[in-house]
Amino acid sequence: MVEAVAFYLFAALTIAMFAITVMSKNVLYSMSSLAAGMIFISAFFFLLDADFLGVVQIIVYSGAVMALYAFGMMFFDATKDVKEKNPSKKIVFFLSGMIALLLVIILLSPIISEKVKALYPMSEEVGNAEAVGVVLFTKYLVPFEVAAIMLLVAMIAGIILASKRMDESITLKIDQEIEKEQKGEL
Amino acid sequence: MDGAFVIETIIKILIVLGLFSALAGFGTYVERKVLAFMQRRLGPMHVGPYGLLQVLADGIKLFTKEDFIPKGANRVIFMIAPVITAATAFIAMAAIPMFPEFTLGGYTVKPIISDINVGLLFVLGVMATGLYGPLLAGMASQNKWSILGAARTAIQFLSYEVVTGLSVLAPVMIVGSLSLIDFNNYQAGGVSDWLLWKQPVAFVLFLIAGFAETNRTPFDLLEHEAEVISGYATEYSGMRWGMFFIGEYANMFTLGFLASLIFLGGFNDLWFIPGAIAILLKVFFIFFFLLWTRASWPHVRPDQLMWLCWKVLMPIAVINVVVTGIVMMF
C-alpha cells in the first residue's frame, strides 16, 4: 500500500520534472528540474530494495554529471529565456508522439502478460554492494573492462586537451605580464 | 509497515530536525565564544548572562528581517536554493546511527531514521547534492559576485568530494561494508580497535576534505568573509540567508558524527563512559577542532586550494588505497 502510493507519487514527480526540463525556455528551470528528476528516479531503486543503485544514481547523476552541466551553464546568462527556433509542425509532433506511444505499448505488453521475474533478486544474506560486485565481476566482466578502457581513453584525451600551460599560475602573474602576453609581446 | 514503525519514524525525524536546528543556532554562539577566548576577547556579552540569549536575539532578527528578492533574479529558483542546502543537510542525517540502541518502556528504539545497508554512501551522496544550494543561489541572483562565488563553490565541492570518497574507501575495504553500524561494531573492542590507528592517513585526509565540504576556514572560499561581499549569498537576507547557515552547521555535525563513527570508535563504550555520551564527546571535540582551526589559520587562496586537492591530497589518497589493498592481500 505505502509502496504503491510512493511509486505513483514519484512517477508523477519524475514525469513532471522532466516535462519542465523539456518545455521550459529558461536554462535555470530546465537544469534544476533535470537534477530534481534524477533524484526522484533514485526513489524507484529504493522502492525495489536496490539501495546501492539508488545511492549511485544520486551520486553519479545529480552529484557529478548535473553539477558539471551546471558549471557549464555558468558561462551563459541563466536568467534570460532562450529563444528557440520552433516552427510549428503539428503533424510531425503528432506522428512522433503516436510512434512513441506505440513503442511503449509494444514493449509493455509482454510484461503485463508474463509478470517479469528478476534475474538477480535481492537477497537478505548478501548485501547490495556485494551482489552488484559479484554480477559485475563474473557475468559482465568484459563490458565492465571495456567501459573502464573507454573512461581511461576519455581521461587521457581530457588531460591532453587541457594540459597546455598547466604549470603556469594565472593568480601568481602580475597583471601587466598577462596584458603583454595578450598583445603578443612575450 | 505497521503503525508503530511509522509513528516512531516520524518522532525520530521531528527530533533530528528540531534538535539540529537548535544546535545550529547554539553552534554560532559557541563559535563566537571559542573564537573570542582564543583571541583574548570577550565575545557576545550583552544579551543575557554571558550573552547566552544572543542566539535568541539573532533568531528574532533573522525571522523579522525583510525577505528581499532582487528585481532581476529568477524568483522561484532564488527562493528554493536555500531550502536545498538546509534540506540536504538534514536528509543526510537520516542514515546516521547517532546513539546505541536503547529500550524505552519495553520497546527497543534504534536511534537511526532509516537503516539502509549503504548508509555511508548515502550520507556522502546527499551531502554532495547540497552543492545545488549555493550553485543555484548564485546563478539565480543575477549578480556578478554571486555567480563568481557559486563557481568557486562548485569547483571546491566537486574537487574535495573526490578526496572524501577516496579517503573513506580504505576503511570501507578493511571493514568490508558500507553500513555505518557495521563500522561501529567493527571497532567494538575498545580504543585499540579504532580504525584511526589502522588508517591515520585516511583520517587526516577525511578531516581536511571535511573542512572544505563544510566551508570552514582555512578553506572557506564559498563565502570568503575577507571579501566584503559574501560569495553566493550576496543577495540573500533574513531567514533565507539563515537557512544556508543552518545547513552549514548541520553539515558540521554530520561531519562530526561520520568521523567519530568511521575512525573514532563510534558509540561503543569508552572505558567507563557509556556509548551515548562517548559519541557526543567525540562529536563535540571535532566541532571544537573546526573552531580551533578557524582561530589559528588564515585563508588559503583559491589556486592553493586546488593545488592542495589535486596535487597533494588526491595522490596521497590513491596511494593510501593501493597500500591498504596490498597489505590486505598478503
XYZ file of C-alpha atoms in Angstrom:
516
model
C 0.000 0.000 0.000
C 2.636 2.509 1.091
C 4.881 1.317 -1.711
C 2.160 1.808 -4.315
C 1.481 5.347 -3.094
C 5.195 6.118 -3.105
C 5.596 4.665 -6.604
C 2.804 6.751 -8.126
C 3.923 9.854 -6.259
C 7.499 9.582 -7.506
C 6.381 8.572 -11.005
C 4.238 11.704 -11.245
C 7.031 13.871 -9.811
C 9.633 12.439 -12.190
C 7.435 12.961 -15.240
C 6.556 16.484 -14.123
C 10.215 17.352 -13.602
C 11.364 16.007 -16.951
C 8.394 17.719 -18.636
C 9.596 21.020 -17.203
C 13.107 20.214 -18.424
C 11.874 19.820 -21.988
C 9.202 22.504 -22.062
C 10.841 25.347 -20.162
C 12.632 28.089 -22.073
C 14.658 29.117 -19.078
C 18.036 27.426 -18.692
C 17.903 27.600 -14.928
C 14.486 25.933 -14.679
C 15.492 23.182 -17.091
C 18.697 22.494 -15.243
C 17.275 22.382 -11.750
C 14.279 20.298 -12.753
C 16.570 17.830 -14.535
C 18.638 17.490 -11.369
C 15.484 17.050 -9.278
C 14.158 14.424 -11.704
C 17.410 12.460 -11.401
C 16.984 12.401 -7.636
C 13.337 11.311 -7.874
C 14.359 8.409 -10.130
C 16.560 7.088 -7.326
C 13.366 6.638 -5.285
C 12.381 3.752 -7.584
C 15.620 1.953 -6.790
C 14.968 2.394 -3.091
C 11.435 1.034 -3.536
C 12.904 -2.053 -5.220
C 15.317 -2.582 -2.280
C 18.265 -1.769 -4.536
C 19.721 0.757 -2.107
C 23.155 0.672 -3.650
C 21.945 1.542 -7.148
C 19.691 4.261 -5.723
C 22.580 5.955 -3.972
C 24.807 5.556 -7.027
C 22.068 7.196 -9.094
C 22.109 10.204 -6.746
C 25.902 10.456 -6.617
C 26.644 9.910 -10.305
C 23.811 11.773 -11.984
C 22.872 14.512 -9.546
C 26.183 14.853 -7.778
C 28.580 14.653 -10.685
C 27.025 14.794 -14.164
C 24.460 17.505 -13.455
C 26.930 19.520 -11.405
C 29.266 19.625 -14.405
C 26.354 20.704 -16.633
C 25.579 23.406 -14.135
C 29.168 24.508 -14.196
C 28.986 24.801 -17.967
C 25.777 26.822 -17.666
C 27.616 29.460 -15.646
C 29.062 30.858 -18.842
C 25.576 31.773 -20.085
C 23.158 34.330 -18.758
C 20.926 31.963 -16.858
C 18.157 34.427 -16.088
C 17.257 35.155 -19.721
C 14.871 32.995 -21.704
C 16.317 31.030 -24.582
C 14.775 31.817 -27.943
C 14.083 28.537 -29.630
C 13.541 28.176 -33.343
C 10.357 26.248 -33.185
C 8.291 26.345 -36.373
C 5.014 24.646 -35.624
C 4.799 21.370 -37.457
C 1.778 19.876 -35.862
C 1.660 16.756 -37.963
C 5.296 15.891 -37.179
C 4.749 16.312 -33.470
C 1.544 14.285 -33.592
C 3.089 11.399 -35.539
C 6.236 11.208 -33.398
C 4.131 11.239 -30.261
C 1.979 8.416 -31.583
C 5.033 6.365 -32.550
C 6.450 6.837 -29.061
C 3.176 5.694 -27.528
C 3.044 2.678 -29.822
C 6.603 1.709 -28.835
C 5.727 1.919 -25.165
C 2.677 -0.316 -25.669
C 4.649 -2.842 -27.716
C 7.377 -3.036 -25.082
C 4.969 -3.167 -22.174
C 2.596 -5.859 -23.406
C 4.825 -8.888 -22.644
C 5.460 -7.501 -19.154
C 1.773 -7.417 -18.340
C 1.144 -10.886 -19.727
C 4.043 -12.783 -18.186
C 4.914 -10.983 -14.946
C 8.625 -10.349 -15.260
C 10.959 -12.092 -12.816
C 14.174 -10.542 -11.608
C 17.309 -12.299 -12.875
C 19.270 -11.369 -9.769
C 16.744 -10.854 -6.983
C 17.776 -9.087 -3.822
C 18.541 -11.493 -1.003
C 18.718 -10.866 2.700
C 22.032 -12.652 3.287
C 24.090 -10.876 0.622
C 24.336 -7.103 0.802
C 23.541 -4.830 -2.103
C 27.082 -3.808 -2.908
C 28.313 -7.419 -2.802
C 25.521 -8.572 -5.119
C 26.335 -5.902 -7.674
C 30.040 -6.682 -7.367
C 29.595 -10.407 -7.930
C 27.477 -9.912 -11.062
C 29.784 -7.203 -12.368
C 32.975 -9.236 -11.983
C 31.632 -12.559 -13.248
C 28.946 -12.312 -15.898
C 29.549 -8.743 -17.052
C 33.338 -8.641 -16.713
C 34.042 -7.854 -20.378
C 31.586 -4.924 -20.671
C 32.946 -3.636 -17.370
C 36.549 -3.708 -18.606
C 35.569 -2.160 -21.941
C 33.839 0.667 -20.102
C 36.939 1.123 -17.953
C 39.141 1.409 -21.045
C 36.753 3.917 -22.594
C 36.868 6.057 -19.464
C 40.665 5.841 -19.440
C 40.787 6.991 -23.076
C 38.443 9.875 -22.274
C 40.563 10.857 -19.283
C 43.804 10.855 -21.256
C 42.154 12.879 -24.012
C 40.854 15.351 -21.465
C 44.272 15.776 -19.887
C 45.918 16.312 -23.265
C 43.310 18.896 -24.263
C 43.631 20.804 -21.024
C 47.337 20.374 -20.373
C 48.646 23.333 -22.334
C 50.491 25.633 -19.930
C 49.260 23.703 -16.945
C 52.171 24.685 -14.724
C 51.599 28.414 -15.100
C 49.543 30.030 -12.396
C 47.486 32.967 -13.575
C 46.977 34.079 -9.986
C 50.686 34.485 -9.362
C 51.311 36.520 -12.502
C 51.331 40.262 -12.491
C 48.513 41.835 -14.496
C 50.920 43.625 -16.827
C 52.561 40.363 -17.842
C 49.192 38.932 -18.814
C 48.337 42.059 -20.787
C 51.673 41.883 -22.592
C 51.095 38.264 -23.453
C 47.698 39.029 -24.866
C 49.251 41.664 -27.099
C 51.779 39.096 -28.255
C 54.871 40.827 -26.918
C 56.123 37.913 -24.882
C 4.962 -1.456 7.699
C 2.937 -1.206 10.884
C 1.618 1.844 12.667
C 4.199 1.823 15.455
C 7.032 1.955 12.920
C 5.515 4.945 11.119
C 4.931 6.868 14.346
C 8.411 6.001 15.597
C 9.989 7.233 12.373
C 8.014 10.480 12.397
C 9.044 11.158 16.003
C 12.698 10.484 15.138
C 12.515 12.837 12.159
C 10.989 15.602 14.284
C 13.638 15.137 16.980
C 16.502 15.266 14.473
C 15.038 18.337 12.733
C 14.299 20.219 15.949
C 17.465 19.279 17.772
C 19.879 20.061 14.982
C 18.164 23.333 14.031
C 18.550 24.401 17.653
C 22.125 23.088 17.790
C 22.942 25.048 14.641
C 21.799 28.214 16.382
C 23.668 27.330 19.546
C 26.706 26.448 17.417
C 27.003 30.070 16.286
C 27.132 31.165 19.946
C 29.757 28.541 20.804
C 31.780 29.509 17.760
C 31.809 33.189 18.694
C 32.721 32.429 22.309
C 35.502 29.979 21.438
C 36.984 32.329 18.864
C 36.754 35.179 21.355
C 38.591 33.284 24.104
C 41.304 32.166 21.714
C 41.815 35.740 20.558
C 41.629 37.188 24.112
C 38.296 38.924 23.596
C 35.012 38.513 25.435
C 32.656 37.656 22.579
C 28.901 38.233 22.952
C 28.248 39.502 26.495
C 25.319 41.924 26.453
C 22.214 39.804 25.800
C 21.502 37.665 28.854
C 24.087 36.108 31.211
C 27.381 35.627 29.327
C 25.492 36.540 26.145
C 23.598 33.266 26.209
C 20.421 34.813 24.824
C 22.344 36.153 21.821
C 21.116 33.119 19.843
C 17.508 34.096 20.548
C 18.148 37.703 19.568
C 19.784 36.584 16.322
C 16.820 34.309 15.646
C 14.326 37.149 16.106
C 16.423 39.350 13.866
C 16.593 36.735 11.101
C 12.868 35.941 11.228
C 11.667 39.531 11.205
C 14.081 40.866 8.606
C 12.650 41.772 5.211
C 12.742 38.847 2.808
C 14.335 40.658 -0.087
C 14.315 39.305 -3.631
C 16.225 41.315 -6.251
C 14.290 42.532 -9.275
C 16.366 40.795 -11.924
C 16.603 37.488 -10.065
C 14.838 34.301 -11.034
C 12.267 34.314 -8.241
C 11.394 30.615 -7.939
C 14.937 29.261 -8.014
C 16.141 32.093 -5.800
C 13.587 31.083 -3.182
C 14.212 27.322 -3.465
C 18.028 27.432 -3.287
C 18.472 27.938 0.492
C 15.916 25.211 1.164
C 18.057 22.768 -0.831
C 21.074 23.453 1.386
C 19.125 23.020 4.613
C 17.125 20.016 3.382
C 20.106 18.015 2.078
C 21.982 18.647 5.313
C 19.113 17.131 7.312
C 18.338 14.316 4.841
C 21.960 13.207 5.123
C 21.387 12.616 8.826
C 18.661 10.052 8.069
C 21.203 7.260 7.628
C 23.471 8.101 10.573
C 23.157 5.939 13.693
C 23.504 8.597 16.371
C 23.409 6.503 19.553
C 23.409 2.859 20.651
C 20.078 1.043 20.772
C 18.095 1.520 23.953
C 14.786 0.270 25.361
C 12.038 2.680 26.298
C 9.179 1.073 28.223
C 9.845 -2.385 26.732
C 10.148 -1.025 23.202
C 13.568 -1.163 21.512
C 14.451 2.090 19.816
C 17.110 2.261 17.108
C 18.333 5.853 17.014
C 18.647 5.872 13.212
C 15.858 7.072 10.928
C 16.483 4.617 8.104
C 18.891 1.703 8.431
C 19.902 1.122 4.808
C 22.870 -1.107 4.134
C 24.759 1.559 2.163
C 24.461 4.230 4.847
C 27.905 5.753 4.381
C 27.456 6.144 0.630
C 24.008 7.661 1.171
C 25.298 10.285 3.603
C 28.169 11.285 1.319
C 25.914 11.328 -1.760
C 23.246 13.502 -0.181
C 25.853 15.858 1.236
C 27.249 16.093 -2.292
C 23.886 17.180 -3.686
C 23.975 20.014 -1.156
C 26.142 21.637 -3.801
C 22.993 22.720 -5.635
C 22.026 25.180 -2.899
C 24.910 27.612 -3.381
C 25.126 26.857 -7.093
C 21.507 27.714 -7.903
C 21.576 30.630 -5.457
C 24.482 32.166 -7.323
C 23.012 31.567 -10.757
C 19.538 32.856 -9.841
C 20.760 36.034 -8.148
C 21.657 37.913 -11.344
C 24.746 39.297 -9.695
C 28.372 39.045 -10.793
C 29.739 38.351 -7.348
C 27.105 35.772 -6.618
C 27.919 33.839 -9.754
C 31.663 34.041 -9.089
C 31.029 32.734 -5.591
C 28.853 29.958 -6.968
C 31.568 28.959 -9.456
C 34.092 28.773 -6.640
C 31.663 26.698 -4.605
C 31.104 24.245 -7.422
C 34.833 23.760 -8.000
C 35.622 23.380 -4.324
C 32.830 20.888 -3.565
C 33.390 18.772 -6.673
C 37.139 18.584 -6.096
C 37.041 17.770 -2.417
C 34.289 15.165 -2.828
C 36.918 13.140 -4.683
C 39.252 13.307 -1.689
C 36.462 12.431 0.764
C 35.388 9.447 -1.311
C 38.908 8.097 -1.794
C 39.893 8.596 1.846
C 36.830 6.712 3.079
C 37.444 3.919 0.581
C 40.361 2.455 2.566
C 38.368 1.987 5.823
C 35.498 0.573 3.735
C 37.904 -2.017 2.318
C 39.020 -3.021 5.821
C 35.524 -3.268 7.295
C 34.009 -4.752 4.143
C 30.687 -2.950 4.475
C 29.111 0.396 3.713
C 26.808 0.355 6.723
C 27.788 2.767 9.469
C 26.505 0.303 12.073
C 28.979 -2.292 10.792
C 31.729 0.304 11.100
C 30.708 0.866 14.695
C 30.584 -2.846 15.521
C 33.983 -3.431 13.905
C 35.531 -1.091 16.483
C 33.686 -2.567 19.465
C 36.851 -3.816 21.213
C 37.929 -0.529 22.788
C 40.374 2.206 21.898
C 42.965 -0.154 20.393
C 40.365 -1.275 17.820
C 39.731 2.198 16.490
C 40.244 2.498 12.745
C 42.210 5.668 13.441
C 45.281 3.543 14.283
C 44.962 1.445 11.122
C 44.134 4.345 8.821
C 45.738 7.530 10.182
C 46.342 8.919 6.679
C 42.722 8.389 5.686
C 41.576 10.127 8.878
C 43.672 13.215 8.228
C 42.562 13.365 4.590
C 38.925 12.945 5.606
C 39.170 15.796 8.097
C 40.910 18.116 5.625
C 38.298 17.392 2.973
C 35.635 17.867 5.649
C 36.855 21.402 6.248
C 36.388 22.123 2.560
C 32.969 20.465 2.344
C 31.558 22.276 5.342
C 33.029 25.608 4.285
C 35.289 26.176 7.291
C 38.449 28.249 7.500
C 41.107 27.709 6.084
C 39.004 26.574 3.116
C 36.034 28.924 3.457
C 36.209 30.256 -0.079
C 32.467 29.888 -0.586
C 31.609 32.965 1.397
C 35.106 34.298 1.849
C 34.467 36.860 4.538
C 37.647 38.719 3.653
C 35.889 39.973 0.548
C 33.193 42.264 1.901
C 30.505 40.724 -0.291
C 29.722 37.169 0.764
C 30.037 34.973 -2.312
C 26.929 33.160 -3.470
C 24.847 34.573 -0.581
C 25.407 38.204 -1.566
C 21.740 38.884 -2.394
C 20.228 36.912 0.482
C 18.809 38.317 3.675
C 16.723 37.242 6.618
C 15.745 33.618 7.105
C 16.716 32.564 3.583
C 20.283 33.505 4.417
C 19.789 31.839 7.794
C 18.889 28.570 6.074
C 22.273 28.473 4.340
C 23.791 28.913 7.761
C 21.685 26.183 9.389
C 22.629 23.814 6.569
C 26.297 24.585 7.060
C 26.196 23.974 10.802
C 24.127 20.815 10.391
C 26.791 19.594 7.956
C 29.447 20.252 10.580
C 27.608 17.962 12.983
C 27.165 15.343 10.238
C 30.901 15.501 9.634
C 31.490 15.071 13.357
C 29.255 12.002 13.524
C 30.827 10.496 10.380
C 34.378 10.998 11.625
C 33.573 9.531 15.047
C 31.682 6.563 13.581
C 34.248 5.701 10.917
C 37.525 6.418 12.689
C 36.978 7.071 16.385
C 35.069 4.039 17.594
C 31.531 5.347 17.170
C 29.066 4.791 20.010
C 30.918 1.965 21.728
C 31.552 2.327 25.436
C 34.801 4.125 26.144
C 36.425 2.914 29.391
C 33.827 3.892 31.991
C 31.922 6.324 29.748
C 28.673 4.922 28.278
C 28.485 4.870 24.474
C 25.897 7.608 24.002
C 27.971 10.110 25.941
C 31.209 8.901 24.348
C 29.994 9.676 20.816
C 28.666 13.081 21.907
C 32.078 13.906 23.382
C 33.769 12.884 20.118
C 31.349 14.928 18.000
C 31.782 17.986 20.182
C 35.552 17.586 20.125
C 35.517 17.562 16.322
C 33.210 20.598 16.348
C 35.651 22.319 18.686
C 38.529 21.261 16.441
C 36.849 23.002 13.489
C 36.594 26.217 15.540
C 40.130 25.831 16.862
C 41.489 25.617 13.334
C 39.481 28.664 12.365
C 41.060 30.646 15.187
C 44.605 29.550 14.269
C 44.906 29.538 10.495
C 44.422 32.126 7.745
C 42.556 31.524 4.479
C 44.217 29.895 1.521
C 43.990 31.296 -1.988
C 41.692 29.544 -4.493
C 44.622 28.324 -6.590
C 46.365 26.996 -3.468
C 43.142 25.185 -2.598
C 43.041 23.449 -5.979
C 46.749 22.698 -5.861
C 46.336 21.101 -2.447
C 43.385 18.998 -3.597
C 44.638 17.627 -6.906
C 48.404 17.591 -6.495
C 48.743 16.624 -2.824
C 45.649 15.149 -1.219
C 44.303 13.096 -4.112
C 47.592 11.291 -4.912
C 48.089 10.554 -1.205
C 44.543 9.178 -1.003
C 45.086 6.935 -4.041
C 48.405 5.674 -2.667
C 46.701 5.000 0.666
C 44.018 2.913 -1.056
C 46.600 0.932 -3.057
C 48.801 0.287 0.004
C 45.767 -0.818 2.017
C 44.810 -3.206 -0.763
C 48.304 -4.710 -0.965
C 48.520 -5.122 2.822
C 45.119 -6.781 2.924
C 46.012 -9.163 0.103
C 49.143 -10.567 1.740
